[in-house]
CSV table of C-alpha atoms in Angstrom, one decimal:
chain,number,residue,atom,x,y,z
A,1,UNK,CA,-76.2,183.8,54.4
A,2,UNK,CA,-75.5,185.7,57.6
A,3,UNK,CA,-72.4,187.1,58.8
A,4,UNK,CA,-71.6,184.8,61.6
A,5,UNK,CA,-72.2,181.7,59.3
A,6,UNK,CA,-70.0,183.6,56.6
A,7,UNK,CA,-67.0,184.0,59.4
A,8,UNK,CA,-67.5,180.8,60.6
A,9,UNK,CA,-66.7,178.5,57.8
A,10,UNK,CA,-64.6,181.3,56.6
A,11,UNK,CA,-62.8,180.2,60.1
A,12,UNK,CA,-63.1,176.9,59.0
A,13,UNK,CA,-61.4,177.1,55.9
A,14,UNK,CA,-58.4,178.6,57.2
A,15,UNK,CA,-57.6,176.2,59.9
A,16,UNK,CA,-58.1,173.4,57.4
A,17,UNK,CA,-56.2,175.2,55.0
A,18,UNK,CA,-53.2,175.8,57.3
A,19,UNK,CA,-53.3,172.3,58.8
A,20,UNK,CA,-52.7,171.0,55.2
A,21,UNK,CA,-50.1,173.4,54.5
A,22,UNK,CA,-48.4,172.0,57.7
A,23,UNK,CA,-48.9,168.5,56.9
A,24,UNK,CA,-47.5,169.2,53.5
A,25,UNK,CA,-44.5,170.7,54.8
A,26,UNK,CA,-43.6,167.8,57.2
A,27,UNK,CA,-44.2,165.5,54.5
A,28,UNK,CA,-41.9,167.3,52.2
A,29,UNK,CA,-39.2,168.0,55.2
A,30,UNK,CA,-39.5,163.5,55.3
A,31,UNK,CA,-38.9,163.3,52.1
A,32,UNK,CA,-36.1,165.5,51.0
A,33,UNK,CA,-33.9,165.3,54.4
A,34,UNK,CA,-34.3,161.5,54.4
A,35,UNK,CA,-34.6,161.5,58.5
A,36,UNK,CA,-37.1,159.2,58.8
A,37,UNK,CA,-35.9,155.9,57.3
A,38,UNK,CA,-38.3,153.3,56.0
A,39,UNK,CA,-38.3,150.0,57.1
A,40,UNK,CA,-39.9,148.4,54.5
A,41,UNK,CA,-43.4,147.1,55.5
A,42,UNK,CA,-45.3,150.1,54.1
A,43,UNK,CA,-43.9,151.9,50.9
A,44,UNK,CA,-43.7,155.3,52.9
A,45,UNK,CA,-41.9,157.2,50.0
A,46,UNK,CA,-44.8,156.8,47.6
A,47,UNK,CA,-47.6,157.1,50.4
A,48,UNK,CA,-45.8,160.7,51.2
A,49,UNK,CA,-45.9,162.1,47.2
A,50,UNK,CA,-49.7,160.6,46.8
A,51,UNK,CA,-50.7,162.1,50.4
A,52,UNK,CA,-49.1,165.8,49.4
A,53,UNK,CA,-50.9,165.6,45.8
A,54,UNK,CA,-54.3,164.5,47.6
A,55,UNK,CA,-53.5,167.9,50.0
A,56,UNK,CA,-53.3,169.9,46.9
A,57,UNK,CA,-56.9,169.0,45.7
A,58,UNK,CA,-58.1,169.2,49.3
A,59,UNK,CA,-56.5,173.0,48.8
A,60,UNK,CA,-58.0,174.0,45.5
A,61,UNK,CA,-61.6,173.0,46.5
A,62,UNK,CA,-61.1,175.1,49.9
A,63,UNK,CA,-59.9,178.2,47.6
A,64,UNK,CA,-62.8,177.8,45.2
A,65,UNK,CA,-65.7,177.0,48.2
A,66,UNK,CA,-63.9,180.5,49.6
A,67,UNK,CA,-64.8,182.0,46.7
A,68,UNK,CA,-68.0,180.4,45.9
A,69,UNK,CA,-69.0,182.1,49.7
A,70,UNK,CA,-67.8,185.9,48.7
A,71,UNK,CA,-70.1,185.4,45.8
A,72,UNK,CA,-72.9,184.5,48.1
A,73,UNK,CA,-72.2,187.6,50.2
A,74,UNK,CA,-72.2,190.2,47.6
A,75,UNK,CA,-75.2,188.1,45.6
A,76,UNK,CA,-73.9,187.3,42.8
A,77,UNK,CA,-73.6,183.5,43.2
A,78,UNK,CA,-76.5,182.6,40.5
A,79,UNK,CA,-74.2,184.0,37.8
A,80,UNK,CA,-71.8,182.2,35.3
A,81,UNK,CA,-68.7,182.6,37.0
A,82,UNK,CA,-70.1,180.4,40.0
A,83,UNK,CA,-69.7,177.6,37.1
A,84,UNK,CA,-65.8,177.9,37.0
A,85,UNK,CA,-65.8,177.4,40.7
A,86,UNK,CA,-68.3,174.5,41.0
A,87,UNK,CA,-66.7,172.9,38.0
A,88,UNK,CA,-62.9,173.1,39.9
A,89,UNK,CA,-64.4,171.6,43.2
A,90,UNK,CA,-66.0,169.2,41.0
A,91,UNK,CA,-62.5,168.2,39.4
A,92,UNK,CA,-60.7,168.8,42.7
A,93,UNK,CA,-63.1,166.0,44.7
A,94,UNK,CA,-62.8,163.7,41.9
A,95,UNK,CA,-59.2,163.8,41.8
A,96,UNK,CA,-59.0,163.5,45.7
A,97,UNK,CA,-61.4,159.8,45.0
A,98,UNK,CA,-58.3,158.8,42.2
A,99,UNK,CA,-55.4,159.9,44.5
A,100,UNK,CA,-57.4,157.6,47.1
A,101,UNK,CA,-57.4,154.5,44.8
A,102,UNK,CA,-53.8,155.3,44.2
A,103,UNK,CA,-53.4,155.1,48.0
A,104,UNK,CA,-55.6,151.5,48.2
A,105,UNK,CA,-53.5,150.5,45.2
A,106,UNK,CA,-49.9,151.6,47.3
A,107,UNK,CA,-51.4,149.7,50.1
A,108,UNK,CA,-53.2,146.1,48.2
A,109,UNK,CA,-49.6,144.3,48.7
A,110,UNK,CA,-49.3,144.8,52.3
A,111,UNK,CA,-52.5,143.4,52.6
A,112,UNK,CA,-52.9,140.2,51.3
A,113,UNK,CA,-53.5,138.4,54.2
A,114,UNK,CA,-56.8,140.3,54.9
A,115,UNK,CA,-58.0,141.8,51.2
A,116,UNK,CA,-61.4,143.5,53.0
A,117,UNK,CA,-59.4,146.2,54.2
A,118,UNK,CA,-58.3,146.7,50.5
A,119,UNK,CA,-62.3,146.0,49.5
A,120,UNK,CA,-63.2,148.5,52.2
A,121,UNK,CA,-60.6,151.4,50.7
A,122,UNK,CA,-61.9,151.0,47.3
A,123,UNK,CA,-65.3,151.3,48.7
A,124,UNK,CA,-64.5,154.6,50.4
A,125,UNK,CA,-62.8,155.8,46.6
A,126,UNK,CA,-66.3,155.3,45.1
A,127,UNK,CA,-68.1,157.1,47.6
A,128,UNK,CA,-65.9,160.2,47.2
A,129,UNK,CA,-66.5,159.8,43.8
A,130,UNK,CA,-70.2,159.7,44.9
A,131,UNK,CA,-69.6,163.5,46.5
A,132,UNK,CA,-68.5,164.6,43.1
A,133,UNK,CA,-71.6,163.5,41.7
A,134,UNK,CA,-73.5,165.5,44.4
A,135,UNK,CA,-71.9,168.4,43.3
A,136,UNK,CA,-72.7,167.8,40.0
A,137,UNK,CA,-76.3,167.7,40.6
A,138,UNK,CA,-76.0,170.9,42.6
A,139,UNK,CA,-74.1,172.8,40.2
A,140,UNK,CA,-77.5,171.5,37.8
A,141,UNK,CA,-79.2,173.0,40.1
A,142,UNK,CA,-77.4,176.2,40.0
A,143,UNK,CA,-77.9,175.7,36.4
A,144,UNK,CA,-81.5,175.9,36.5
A,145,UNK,CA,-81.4,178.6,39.3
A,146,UNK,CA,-79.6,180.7,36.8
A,147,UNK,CA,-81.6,179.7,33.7
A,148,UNK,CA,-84.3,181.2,35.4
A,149,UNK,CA,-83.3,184.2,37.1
A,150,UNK,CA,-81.9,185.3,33.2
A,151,UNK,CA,-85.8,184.3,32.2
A,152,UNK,CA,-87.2,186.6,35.0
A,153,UNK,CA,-85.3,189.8,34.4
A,154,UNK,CA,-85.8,189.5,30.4
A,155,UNK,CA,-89.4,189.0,31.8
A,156,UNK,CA,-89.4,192.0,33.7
A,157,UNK,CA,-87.7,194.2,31.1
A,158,UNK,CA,-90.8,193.4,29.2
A,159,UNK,CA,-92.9,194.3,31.9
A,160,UNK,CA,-91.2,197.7,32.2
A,161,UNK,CA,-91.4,198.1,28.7
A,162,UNK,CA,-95.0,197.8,28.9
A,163,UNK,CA,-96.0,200.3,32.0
């Protein structure tokens, strides 16, 4: 991975990072001063606590992809301890889908009158869901990629052992 592709999602991550931090901090500011008063046709209060949780998962997986790209650079990314990472953005994107049906579920009442958009929300849960189960493939494939770069230096330890 090259150095400008390195900085630039490094870049990435940070803005996306501090725009959630931000977000979270308005949310939280609505919440505990009360300023910003509901009036009743979407339950904002609930829509706040499931939006900051969803933020925090969003958070986690940045942290760990951040991590997952320092291991590229120094070359150590086909090693066990890319697993704990994988596994956490793993958990973190299929917690994001759940905190998403709790959102569609928040929302179903208000939209009775027109249940696609309700259809349409649940759809978008299962296909964050479907992300997760990328991942898992990939972090098969990591398993694999692992597997056999353990098999190729046992292999060439007893090629050394030989000459």
């Amino acid at each position: 991975m090259g150095k400008l592709t390195v900085r630039a999602l490094r870049a990435v991550l940070v803005m996306v990072l501090a725009g959630t931090v931000f977000v979270q901090a308005a949310l939280v500011w609505a919440l505990v001063s009360g300023s910003d008063p509901e009036d009743g046709s979407i339950p904002l209060t609930p829509l706040r606590v499931i939006t900051i949780l969803g933020m925090v998962s969003a958070q986690v997986a940045l942290v760990c992809v951040w991590r997952l790209v320092a291991m590229v650079r120094r070359g150590t990314v086909f090693s066990h301890a890319a697993f704990r990472y994988v596994d956490v953005v793993i958990g973190a994107i299929a917690s994001a889908a759940f905190v998403w049906f709790a959102v569609t579920a928040v929302n179903a009442p208000g939209q009775r009158d027109d249940p696609g958009v309700t259809v349409i929300m649940g759809g978008v849960g299962v296909a964050i869901l479907g992300v997760a189960l990328i991942v898992l493939v990939l972090r098969m494939l990591l398993a694999q990629a692992v597997a056999r770069d353990v098999q190729a230096a046992e292999m060439q330890a007893e090629l050394d052992e030989v000459i």
